[in-house]
XYZ file of C-alpha atoms in Angstrom:
744
model
C 131.878 126.941 136.667
C 133.713 129.384 138.966
C 131.624 132.141 140.560
C 131.519 135.515 138.789
C 133.733 138.134 140.381
C 132.630 141.671 141.006
C 134.148 144.618 139.224
C 135.896 145.815 142.371
C 137.573 142.397 142.875
C 138.722 142.332 139.280
C 140.139 145.849 139.629
C 141.993 144.770 142.802
C 143.539 141.755 141.037
C 144.595 143.829 138.047
C 146.042 146.565 140.259
C 143.536 149.209 139.145
C 141.685 149.573 142.440
C 141.562 153.154 143.698
C 142.961 153.266 147.216
C 144.450 156.727 147.688
C 141.752 159.262 146.571
C 138.135 159.741 145.647
C 138.696 162.085 142.674
C 136.668 161.474 139.489
C 138.464 160.289 136.400
C 137.338 163.375 134.383
C 135.445 166.631 134.856
C 132.565 165.834 132.499
C 129.212 165.944 134.301
C 127.066 162.865 134.295
C 123.658 163.344 132.683
C 121.018 161.111 134.078
C 118.578 159.406 131.776
C 115.144 161.001 131.251
C 112.236 159.076 132.615
C 110.333 158.707 129.351
C 107.217 157.570 131.149
C 106.663 160.970 132.792
C 107.945 164.055 130.964
C 106.429 166.903 128.858
C 107.318 170.315 127.421
C 105.526 173.653 127.098
C 107.814 175.158 124.473
C 105.808 177.549 122.236
C 102.558 176.154 123.577
C 101.501 179.291 125.449
C 100.837 182.780 124.115
C 103.262 184.399 126.536
C 106.115 182.459 124.907
C 105.586 184.248 121.568
C 107.188 187.676 121.505
C 104.534 189.440 119.439
C 101.658 188.148 121.548
C 103.547 188.784 124.765
C 104.128 192.416 123.792
C 100.431 192.830 123.125
C 99.703 191.719 126.669
C 102.353 194.042 128.044
C 100.892 196.926 126.039
C 97.451 196.163 127.456
C 98.883 196.232 130.975
C 100.548 199.584 130.276
C 97.302 201.053 128.987
C 95.496 199.716 132.033
C 98.061 201.354 134.308
C 97.599 204.666 132.493
C 93.833 204.465 132.914
C 94.220 203.690 136.615
C 96.509 206.697 137.002
C 93.970 208.939 135.272
C 91.185 207.602 137.476
C 93.289 208.261 140.560
C 93.751 211.888 139.483
C 90.019 212.261 138.950
C 89.326 210.871 142.404
C 91.810 213.293 143.948
C 90.277 216.248 142.109
C 86.818 215.241 143.298
C 87.950 215.913 146.861
C 89.188 219.418 145.971
C 86.541 222.133 146.736
C 87.602 224.263 143.758
C 87.177 221.292 141.425
C 83.710 220.616 142.885
C 82.613 224.224 142.258
C 83.875 224.162 138.666
C 82.122 220.855 138.059
C 78.830 222.200 139.460
C 79.085 225.202 137.146
C 78.889 222.854 134.136
C 75.612 221.370 135.363
C 72.351 223.099 134.457
C 69.552 224.008 136.825
C 67.835 220.609 136.528
C 70.907 218.838 137.816
C 71.679 217.208 134.409
C 74.522 217.779 132.001
C 73.713 219.388 128.717
C 73.432 216.955 125.818
C 75.561 219.157 123.571
C 78.584 218.759 125.827
C 78.332 214.971 125.712
C 78.032 214.982 121.921
C 81.051 217.256 121.575
C 83.111 215.016 123.840
C 82.155 211.930 121.839
C 82.999 213.627 118.539
C 86.342 214.784 119.886
C 87.126 211.234 121.025
C 86.343 209.777 117.603
C 88.340 212.483 115.844
C 91.231 211.976 118.210
C 91.184 208.248 117.504
C 91.325 208.633 113.731
C 93.365 211.821 113.393
C 96.634 209.926 113.870
C 95.841 207.264 111.261
C 96.603 207.823 107.555
C 94.792 205.539 105.101
C 96.648 204.990 101.797
C 95.076 203.251 98.805
C 97.521 203.141 95.858
C 96.123 202.339 92.432
C 97.384 202.001 88.889
C 96.173 205.491 87.972
C 95.149 207.298 91.179
C 96.342 207.515 94.771
C 93.752 208.046 97.483
C 94.905 209.086 100.928
C 93.610 210.915 103.962
C 93.142 210.759 107.695
C 90.872 208.043 109.045
C 88.763 210.813 110.582
C 88.090 212.418 107.176
C 84.767 211.948 105.417
C 86.237 211.490 101.927
C 89.838 210.963 100.807
C 92.091 213.210 98.783
C 92.747 211.867 95.293
C 95.702 212.527 92.985
C 97.183 210.828 89.908
C 99.823 208.257 90.857
C 102.423 209.698 88.478
C 105.752 211.488 88.696
C 107.410 213.605 85.981
C 111.211 213.869 86.055
C 113.306 216.496 84.312
C 115.862 215.936 81.600
C 114.272 212.951 79.900
C 112.633 212.581 76.499
C 108.826 212.889 76.676
C 107.059 209.559 76.489
C 105.001 210.402 73.391
C 108.222 210.650 71.344
C 109.608 207.254 72.373
C 106.575 205.120 73.205
C 104.146 203.709 70.685
C 100.983 205.689 70.164
C 97.824 204.726 71.994
C 95.702 203.572 70.221
C 98.314 201.889 68.064
C 98.628 203.092 64.472
C 99.245 201.099 61.303
C 102.743 201.534 59.925
C 102.839 203.450 56.668
C 105.704 201.532 55.093
C 106.708 197.890 54.941
C 109.984 198.151 56.838
C 108.410 199.983 59.764
C 110.689 203.057 59.631
C 107.869 205.571 59.879
C 108.014 207.451 63.205
C 104.878 206.812 65.226
C 105.086 209.595 67.809
C 105.190 212.700 65.612
C 101.884 214.525 65.549
C 103.100 217.068 62.977
C 103.533 214.665 60.065
C 101.424 215.530 57.048
C 100.001 212.035 56.617
C 98.459 210.533 59.738
C 98.516 206.750 59.938
C 95.161 205.012 60.418
C 94.414 203.306 63.687
C 95.290 199.630 64.014
C 92.464 197.233 64.845
C 92.857 193.978 66.808
C 92.373 190.722 64.861
C 88.839 190.116 66.143
C 87.779 193.744 65.894
C 85.575 193.696 62.784
C 83.681 190.513 63.624
C 83.194 191.505 67.262
C 81.953 195.018 66.437
C 79.490 193.666 63.872
C 78.153 191.176 66.414
C 77.890 193.823 69.135
C 76.091 196.216 66.765
C 73.590 193.522 65.858
C 72.967 192.735 69.535
C 72.456 196.434 70.241
C 69.914 196.719 67.429
C 68.012 193.713 68.758
C 68.078 195.223 72.226
C 66.794 198.587 71.005
C 64.157 196.922 68.862
C 62.971 194.912 71.853
C 62.755 198.096 73.942
C 60.987 199.918 71.065
C 63.762 202.467 70.609
C 63.989 204.589 67.504
C 66.788 203.623 65.106
C 68.116 205.509 62.097
C 68.924 203.301 59.100
C 71.646 205.623 57.739
C 73.158 206.722 61.054
C 76.627 205.446 60.119
C 76.718 207.532 56.924
C 75.533 210.644 58.748
C 78.298 210.291 61.346
C 81.015 209.812 58.719
C 79.879 212.694 56.523
C 79.695 215.142 59.439
C 83.076 214.201 60.903
C 84.863 214.382 57.536
C 83.620 217.894 56.750
C 84.156 219.466 60.161
C 86.919 222.029 60.708
C 88.044 223.185 64.170
C 86.969 226.494 65.660
C 89.540 228.728 67.356
C 88.766 230.165 70.788
C 91.007 232.768 72.363
C 92.485 231.921 75.748
C 90.584 234.617 77.652
C 87.278 233.332 76.215
C 87.937 229.720 77.220
C 86.113 229.299 80.530
C 87.644 225.830 81.084
C 91.204 226.750 80.214
C 93.863 224.607 81.825
C 96.206 225.765 84.571
C 99.584 224.700 83.222
C 102.573 223.903 85.402
C 105.189 226.602 84.790
C 108.571 224.919 84.299
C 110.326 227.743 82.469
C 111.169 230.026 85.401
C 112.035 227.703 88.280
C 111.992 224.078 87.058
C 111.933 221.452 89.784
C 113.687 218.114 89.654
C 110.325 216.357 89.637
C 106.579 217.004 89.857
C 103.940 214.613 91.177
C 100.195 214.235 90.771
C 98.212 216.683 88.688
C 101.195 219.053 88.523
C 103.038 216.355 86.562
C 100.171 215.891 84.087
C 99.808 219.666 83.587
C 103.356 220.019 82.238
C 103.201 220.902 78.513
C 104.301 218.081 76.221
C 106.831 220.331 74.464
C 108.125 222.018 77.632
C 111.658 223.312 78.008
C 113.265 221.626 79.910
C 111.623 218.379 78.878
C 109.881 216.132 81.393
C 108.889 212.485 81.168
C 105.994 210.940 83.084
C 106.443 207.678 84.981
C 103.690 205.503 86.457
C 105.285 203.247 89.109
C 102.264 200.934 89.427
C 100.665 199.338 86.392
C 97.918 196.679 86.290
C 97.933 196.327 90.071
C 101.677 195.631 90.407
C 105.072 197.186 89.920
C 105.746 198.722 86.500
C 108.602 196.646 85.078
C 108.087 197.826 81.498
C 109.376 201.381 82.010
C 113.053 201.670 81.088
C 113.693 203.824 84.144
C 112.521 201.055 86.427
C 115.152 198.489 85.528
C 116.415 199.100 89.041
C 114.283 198.236 92.057
C 115.618 201.214 93.946
C 114.428 203.742 91.357
C 110.900 202.397 91.298
C 110.607 202.322 95.086
C 112.063 205.839 95.304
C 109.372 207.147 92.956
C 106.589 205.484 94.979
C 108.096 206.903 98.176
C 108.328 210.350 96.608
C 104.733 210.366 95.313
C 103.264 209.224 98.648
C 105.285 211.590 100.842
C 104.737 214.566 98.531
C 101.032 213.755 98.367
C 100.816 213.643 102.174
C 102.684 216.934 102.376
C 100.483 218.668 99.803
C 97.081 217.183 100.651
C 97.401 216.570 104.409
C 99.956 219.215 105.367
C 102.381 216.829 107.099
C 106.143 216.892 106.703
C 108.089 213.677 106.344
C 109.618 213.924 109.822
C 106.138 214.182 111.377
C 105.066 210.797 110.014
C 106.929 209.019 112.821
C 103.996 209.911 115.073
C 101.327 208.559 112.685
C 100.036 205.118 111.841
C 99.226 203.963 108.306
C 96.663 201.580 106.807
C 97.785 200.181 103.439
C 95.140 198.777 101.072
C 96.412 195.925 98.873
C 94.761 193.861 96.096
C 92.815 190.730 96.973
C 94.945 188.499 94.757
C 98.328 190.078 95.406
C 101.957 189.237 94.761
C 103.932 188.696 97.937
C 106.919 190.690 96.697
C 104.662 193.699 96.107
C 103.230 193.582 99.637
C 106.618 192.973 101.281
C 108.290 195.840 99.409
C 105.472 198.282 100.179
C 105.393 197.407 103.885
C 109.185 197.565 104.047
C 109.074 201.057 102.528
C 106.464 202.235 105.019
C 108.432 200.872 107.980
C 112.054 201.596 107.006
C 111.930 204.533 104.581
C 108.871 206.594 105.495
C 109.094 205.379 109.101
C 105.454 205.257 110.133
C 104.981 204.381 113.796
C 102.727 201.417 112.986
C 101.416 199.870 109.768
C 98.612 197.432 109.000
C 97.428 196.058 105.655
C 93.923 195.328 104.413
C 92.516 193.711 101.266
C 90.386 195.749 98.859
C 87.244 193.621 98.913
C 87.181 193.454 102.720
C 87.657 197.224 102.854
C 84.756 197.684 100.420
C 82.524 195.497 102.591
C 83.471 197.602 105.632
C 82.703 200.804 103.736
C 79.303 199.603 102.540
C 78.381 197.801 105.755
C 77.948 194.416 104.056
C 78.828 191.192 105.862
C 78.291 188.980 102.799
C 78.515 189.773 99.126
C 80.398 189.566 95.850
C 82.565 192.679 95.494
C 83.542 193.870 91.997
C 86.222 196.560 92.027
C 86.637 198.112 88.570
C 89.823 200.151 88.530
C 91.720 201.952 85.811
C 93.765 198.959 84.641
C 92.480 195.958 86.579
C 89.176 194.531 87.717
C 89.126 192.396 90.851
C 86.257 190.140 91.898
C 86.043 188.518 95.314
C 83.335 187.094 97.545
C 83.352 188.246 101.168
C 81.740 186.270 103.966
C 81.707 187.459 107.582
C 84.356 190.080 106.902
C 86.873 187.652 105.350
C 87.765 187.033 101.706
C 86.756 183.642 100.376
C 90.200 182.653 99.139
C 89.122 180.470 96.212
C 86.826 183.156 94.747
C 89.442 185.827 94.054
C 89.823 186.897 90.416
C 92.133 189.571 89.030
C 91.519 190.677 85.425
C 93.977 192.993 83.675
C 91.241 195.175 82.216
C 89.728 198.418 83.437
C 88.601 201.948 82.743
C 91.694 202.911 80.742
C 90.900 200.141 78.237
C 87.425 201.646 77.833
C 89.007 205.032 77.076
C 91.303 203.459 74.493
C 88.454 201.472 72.959
C 86.292 204.612 72.708
C 89.070 206.577 71.025
C 89.726 203.728 68.587
C 86.056 203.614 67.588
C 85.984 207.381 67.142
C 89.076 207.309 64.930
C 87.600 204.528 62.812
C 84.563 206.787 62.272
C 86.734 209.695 61.040
C 87.157 211.573 64.297
C 88.179 215.144 63.293
C 91.326 215.218 65.459
C 93.272 212.297 64.016
C 96.478 213.067 65.936
C 94.877 211.976 69.219
C 97.359 210.045 71.330
C 96.770 208.933 74.920
C 100.523 208.946 75.514
C 100.356 212.751 75.479
C 99.550 214.113 78.903
C 97.016 216.693 77.748
C 95.273 214.268 75.393
C 94.991 211.738 78.200
C 93.240 214.250 80.470
C 90.916 215.488 77.730
C 89.800 212.027 76.630
C 89.287 210.856 80.211
C 86.964 213.830 80.653
C 85.274 213.095 77.311
C 84.691 209.468 78.300
C 83.061 210.472 81.572
C 80.688 212.779 79.665
C 79.508 210.619 76.759
C 80.034 206.938 77.640
C 76.856 205.046 78.539
C 75.243 201.619 78.746
C 71.712 202.997 78.517
C 70.282 202.147 75.099
C 67.950 205.157 75.255
C 71.037 207.405 74.947
C 72.116 205.730 71.692
C 71.061 208.424 69.251
C 72.715 210.577 66.640
C 74.394 213.090 68.962
C 76.842 215.957 68.515
C 79.633 216.429 71.053
C 82.480 218.868 71.575
C 86.154 218.237 72.148
C 88.873 220.766 73.010
C 92.599 220.775 72.333
C 94.508 223.179 74.567
C 98.156 224.172 74.472
C 99.966 226.816 76.558
C 100.246 230.193 74.866
C 98.001 229.304 71.909
C 94.309 229.457 71.113
C 92.043 226.584 72.066
C 90.814 224.398 69.204
C 87.182 223.344 69.481
C 86.193 220.218 67.543
C 82.616 219.079 67.007
C 81.899 215.468 66.110
C 78.987 213.095 65.923
C 78.517 209.670 67.467
C 75.900 206.982 67.291
C 76.550 203.575 68.869
C 80.263 204.058 69.691
C 79.454 205.371 73.150
C 77.601 202.121 73.929
C 79.881 199.623 72.189
C 82.996 200.988 73.888
C 81.490 200.327 77.321
C 80.486 196.830 76.202
C 84.200 196.014 76.035
C 83.789 194.707 79.581
C 81.853 191.811 78.050
C 83.893 191.581 74.818
C 87.456 192.153 76.049
C 89.018 190.701 72.902
C 88.328 193.919 70.954
C 91.030 195.620 73.037
C 94.682 194.576 72.475
C 96.426 193.094 75.515
C 99.810 192.137 74.037
C 101.686 194.988 75.679
C 100.431 194.462 79.214
C 102.998 191.876 80.343
C 106.034 193.202 78.465
C 108.993 193.218 80.856
C 107.208 191.078 83.435
C 109.609 189.353 85.879
C 112.547 191.319 84.487
C 113.079 193.203 87.773
C 111.133 191.298 90.427
C 111.052 187.533 90.351
C 108.090 185.691 91.789
C 108.130 184.727 95.456
C 109.397 181.241 96.363
C 108.989 179.015 99.382
C 112.252 178.828 101.329
C 111.886 175.090 101.989
C 110.887 173.442 98.702
C 111.723 176.348 96.327
C 108.251 176.395 94.771
C 106.245 179.563 93.993
C 104.159 180.604 96.977
C 102.225 183.578 95.632
C 98.506 183.191 96.380
C 96.460 181.596 93.620
C 92.756 180.858 93.708
C 90.959 178.105 91.870
C 88.750 180.703 90.169
C 91.789 182.537 88.785
C 93.423 179.260 87.754
C 90.271 178.309 85.846
C 90.532 181.553 83.858
C 94.175 180.815 83.055
C 93.254 177.330 81.873
C 90.526 178.689 79.624
C 93.022 181.061 77.989
C 96.142 178.892 77.681
C 96.073 175.705 75.619
C 99.123 174.252 77.379
C 97.521 174.687 80.809
C 94.305 173.117 79.580
C 96.142 170.073 78.191
C 98.611 169.536 81.031
C 96.232 169.562 83.992
C 93.522 167.205 85.078
C 89.887 167.887 84.309
C 88.756 169.159 87.700
C 90.440 172.473 88.346
C 88.776 172.903 91.708
C 90.281 169.659 93.051
C 93.682 169.920 91.402
C 94.878 173.463 91.942
C 94.716 173.590 95.757
C 96.791 170.410 95.950
C 99.295 171.517 93.332
C 99.958 174.981 94.579
C 99.701 174.339 98.308
C 99.868 178.119 98.604
C 96.193 178.901 98.271
C 95.231 180.951 101.252
C 92.649 179.579 103.666
C 90.592 181.425 106.168
C 90.861 178.655 108.734
C 93.890 177.511 110.699
C 94.121 174.077 109.078
C 97.578 173.264 107.701
C 98.218 173.297 103.989
C 97.857 169.981 102.238
C 101.094 168.414 100.954
C 101.833 168.252 97.261
C 100.906 164.734 96.117
C 102.564 162.881 93.293
C 100.259 162.711 90.276
C 101.755 160.458 87.590
C 98.889 161.295 85.220
C 99.956 164.973 85.310
C 103.123 164.267 83.328
C 102.584 166.421 80.251
C 102.975 165.090 76.722
C 105.868 166.144 74.483
C 105.968 169.262 72.313
C 105.144 171.754 75.026
C 107.054 174.368 76.930
C 110.746 173.681 77.653
C 111.679 172.384 81.065
C 112.064 175.041 83.731
C 114.999 175.169 86.088
C 114.569 174.631 89.797
C 115.052 178.335 90.402
C 112.138 179.159 88.130
C 113.984 181.710 86.012
C 111.608 183.891 83.999
C 111.218 183.467 80.293
C 112.636 185.921 77.751
C 110.893 189.241 77.365
C 110.342 188.569 73.672
C 107.833 185.874 74.531
C 104.934 188.243 74.987
C 101.356 187.012 75.183
C 98.944 187.361 72.309
C 96.145 189.927 72.390
C 93.691 187.750 74.267
C 96.221 185.636 76.129
C 94.907 182.502 74.442
C 98.052 180.717 73.266
C 101.656 180.603 74.423
C 104.510 181.986 72.371
C 106.015 180.029 69.478
C 109.244 179.554 71.383
C 107.418 177.534 73.994
C 105.909 175.032 71.562
C 109.070 174.177 69.650
C 111.021 172.185 72.253
C 109.852 168.731 73.392
C 108.918 168.225 76.997
C 110.752 165.606 79.093
C 108.821 162.814 80.717
C 108.667 162.046 84.422
C 108.421 165.557 85.890
C 108.131 165.946 89.628
C 105.191 167.859 91.135
C 107.459 170.829 91.942
C 108.633 170.997 88.316
C 105.042 170.860 87.117
C 104.222 173.677 89.516
C 107.093 175.815 88.229
C 105.971 175.223 84.665
C 102.412 176.201 85.497
C 103.532 179.474 87.088
C 105.754 180.246 84.103
C 102.692 179.870 81.909
C 100.704 182.119 84.248
C 103.306 184.860 83.808
C 102.943 184.682 80.017
C 99.135 184.680 79.976
C 97.196 187.914 80.414
C 94.099 187.058 82.510
C 91.150 188.385 80.501
C 87.535 187.219 80.643
C 84.057 188.703 80.152
C 82.935 190.397 83.344
C 79.683 188.459 83.688
C 81.460 185.133 83.217
C 84.093 186.058 85.808
C 81.396 186.982 88.340
C 79.678 183.613 87.915
C 83.006 181.758 88.232
C 83.915 183.650 91.400
C 80.573 182.899 93.053
C 80.701 179.243 91.975
C 84.132 178.693 93.515
C 83.137 180.584 96.662
C 79.988 178.521 97.243
C 81.717 175.148 96.592
C 78.518 173.510 95.448
C 76.237 175.013 98.103
C 73.143 176.178 96.224
C 72.024 178.419 99.092
C 75.347 180.271 99.132
C 75.212 180.744 95.378
C 71.830 182.421 95.691
C 72.991 184.535 98.638
C 75.985 185.843 96.700
C 73.876 186.499 93.590
C 71.554 188.656 95.692
C 74.490 190.703 97.019
C 76.695 191.857 94.120
C 78.241 195.287 94.668
C 80.109 197.461 92.158
C 82.870 199.778 93.398
C 85.719 201.610 91.696
C 85.943 204.591 89.378
C 86.030 202.498 86.193
C 82.403 201.443 86.699
C 80.949 204.960 86.865
C 78.982 204.434 83.653
C 75.270 205.004 83.225
C 73.216 201.771 83.583
C 76.333 199.720 84.322
C 74.585 197.782 87.099
C 71.480 197.072 85.003
C 73.457 195.641 82.094
C 75.628 193.512 84.386
C 72.518 192.147 86.070
C 71.020 191.173 82.706
C 74.262 189.582 81.494
C 74.705 187.524 84.672
C 71.110 186.268 84.526
C 71.595 185.237 80.895
C 74.564 182.988 81.745
C 73.967 179.231 81.633
C 75.714 178.685 84.984
C 73.328 181.058 86.731
C 70.323 179.283 88.305
C 67.248 180.125 86.277
C 65.051 180.930 89.266
C 67.756 182.798 91.197
C 67.373 186.457 92.092
C 70.290 188.588 90.873
C 70.780 191.987 92.498
C 73.625 194.290 91.450
C 73.937 197.319 93.715
C 76.215 200.253 94.400
C 77.587 201.357 97.800
C 74.766 202.671 100.007
C 74.552 205.711 102.263
C 75.774 208.228 99.705
C 79.256 206.675 99.515
C 80.808 207.038 96.073
C 82.169 203.992 94.318
C 85.610 205.571 94.098
C 85.831 206.207 97.843
C 84.128 203.052 99.155
C 87.326 201.002 99.531
C 89.188 203.867 101.181
C 86.251 204.562 103.503
C 86.160 200.956 104.659
C 89.888 201.003 105.376
C 89.435 204.187 107.428
C 86.725 202.476 109.480
C 89.054 199.529 110.051
C 91.847 201.866 111.139
C 89.662 203.459 113.812
C 88.436 200.228 115.382
C 89.953 199.615 118.796
C 89.746 195.835 118.390
C 92.160 195.840 115.442
C 95.265 196.363 117.552
C 96.404 192.817 116.704
C 96.891 193.860 113.066
C 99.275 196.737 113.708
C 102.978 196.138 113.003
C 105.263 198.201 115.220
C 108.730 199.459 114.430
C 110.440 197.373 117.113
C 108.756 194.168 116.002
C 109.513 194.803 112.339
C 113.159 195.588 113.023
C 113.470 192.207 114.711
C 111.350 189.950 112.473
C 111.095 191.827 109.166
C 108.555 190.543 106.649
C 107.991 187.400 108.748
C 105.806 189.606 110.924
C 103.164 189.606 108.169
C 102.273 185.981 108.879
C 101.305 186.941 112.449
C 99.752 190.369 111.921
C 97.420 189.781 108.962
C 93.817 188.742 109.482
C 94.205 186.116 106.738
C 96.832 183.456 106.040
C 99.628 185.454 104.426
């Protein structure tokens, strides 16, 4: 075998040997191989490589430089004889500074820290705002009235709903001047539920040795049927209303109480719009079929409220920071749109967001507890531990103080209330009955007696009509709607849902990524038959794996969605959803108690072999059709059970620290009744101590959430939560994942 020749010898024989130059064959650089035994990278492994965290460090260095400059000036002034003489003049004869001067300096520092922070808590019925340095917030109705539109009481169905007088349904339902007034419509379970509640009330009063009248019902009916109104001249009415004058110089719109004080039959006509309903955007209103219109109204109400209540013009808000309070169990689109409005439209200098239950714990000074926030149209329940929401305990019920007002009015009308034209869709009637509810509603059985009350109907330019009426147990049974929510209709609450805003989706796997807790999912399963049949038995172990969007307080990564072949639903259920998760038709509205899906969903067979993402889309479609309603005591027990995760000690700790906040719970003996109802539940440990309290230290339930957010806004250690204009312009809503104190 001949010896092997080298490459150079072969090139010489073939005539390819380079003999004249040393130039390379091409200009491409040669990349040497990486020594894989000894290499590493630091990419995104240090805080200074993340822009947001790096800017925080740079801001700290700038503040430190400013403090050093101030200290240098103080040192220079200390060497000046004139400065020494002026300083000695402020010292008393004993050589000590007066205590009053130190206190004034401390108060000025605190005021200076909170005077540039505006705390905003938007609700379904009221908006609370104010400086973080204020003691209590300013409150105003979250409503706007726009000119040139038909009043809502002429186009919307009456509240409470009336029975139609003819078979074809052609009778107008908004006209209060018709000679024959239609009777009030009662929900399907009304009669049986009211009879049961009345019997329970009698047993309760008998056990407490209260006096009961056997013919109280007949006495109430006979008095109300015979009563005629009394006329009171305007100058003799000490509580006459201050109407908004729209005849001389009508504005394009009015906000707050000015909007509700516009006469119903004003010329020009005005229509009231409520941009937020049931804790989210109002997609039912025909005006809000455009996202821009709804956001413009929210912007207008907030900026006009700041101008009227705080005395700040819109252009001045660039120098102020804002704290936005959001629901515990929120929709991501709602939070993103609100923050985007604050940063791009109103142009606050910095914005941070805070959850309601955490804010309530800050306001009350509680580090652990179960917070129940009863609002006008929603009730949220969440357990807080060490200043953080327990993600799996969050519950959001679409039921609140407005439902109590409607339930009270329905019971009064059933008992021949003298003013049968009462309609909560009228602005003046709404204000009068809200005031009436606050005066007569109670959960104290000692107040259940045959009582006479007064009610006033006021109109501009006419005499006031004074009605007298009697009540017996209506004032108690209406408040018990919190524990019997089926006596209030809920069909209308999700009309138009997902018609303007779709749910939020994950950009990678196109699955819904709105937060969902196991406690809330358990309520949905108890209400919807399709959810109960298509999921496995253990909700607590299934839902976190299925959704993969449940928020966690720790930094552990979300668990992947496993493949569950036993989750393939049987036929004859809801039709298959598309990958984009398009919302169902608006005609498929939920039933009064949200118990069963619509008929359209049960007609089509369900295909076999669905993927986990398709199952997830179908579950969320069912969530959007089901109104979450549950008795308040049952929801509290479920929230605590999911928060404790089987730890008996935690269950007892949460049961000893239940706090009620919100204006909807300002009812006499509300805490006592809730405590009794929770203790009577089977899931409650028999030997456990249940304590239901209200916010301490003379803080009202309405202002507790706002007060806690103001405390959070003044803390110097919360600078990591503030979103700045420059950061938001660069990252947009992605900044929320870095700036929130929970896993957004």
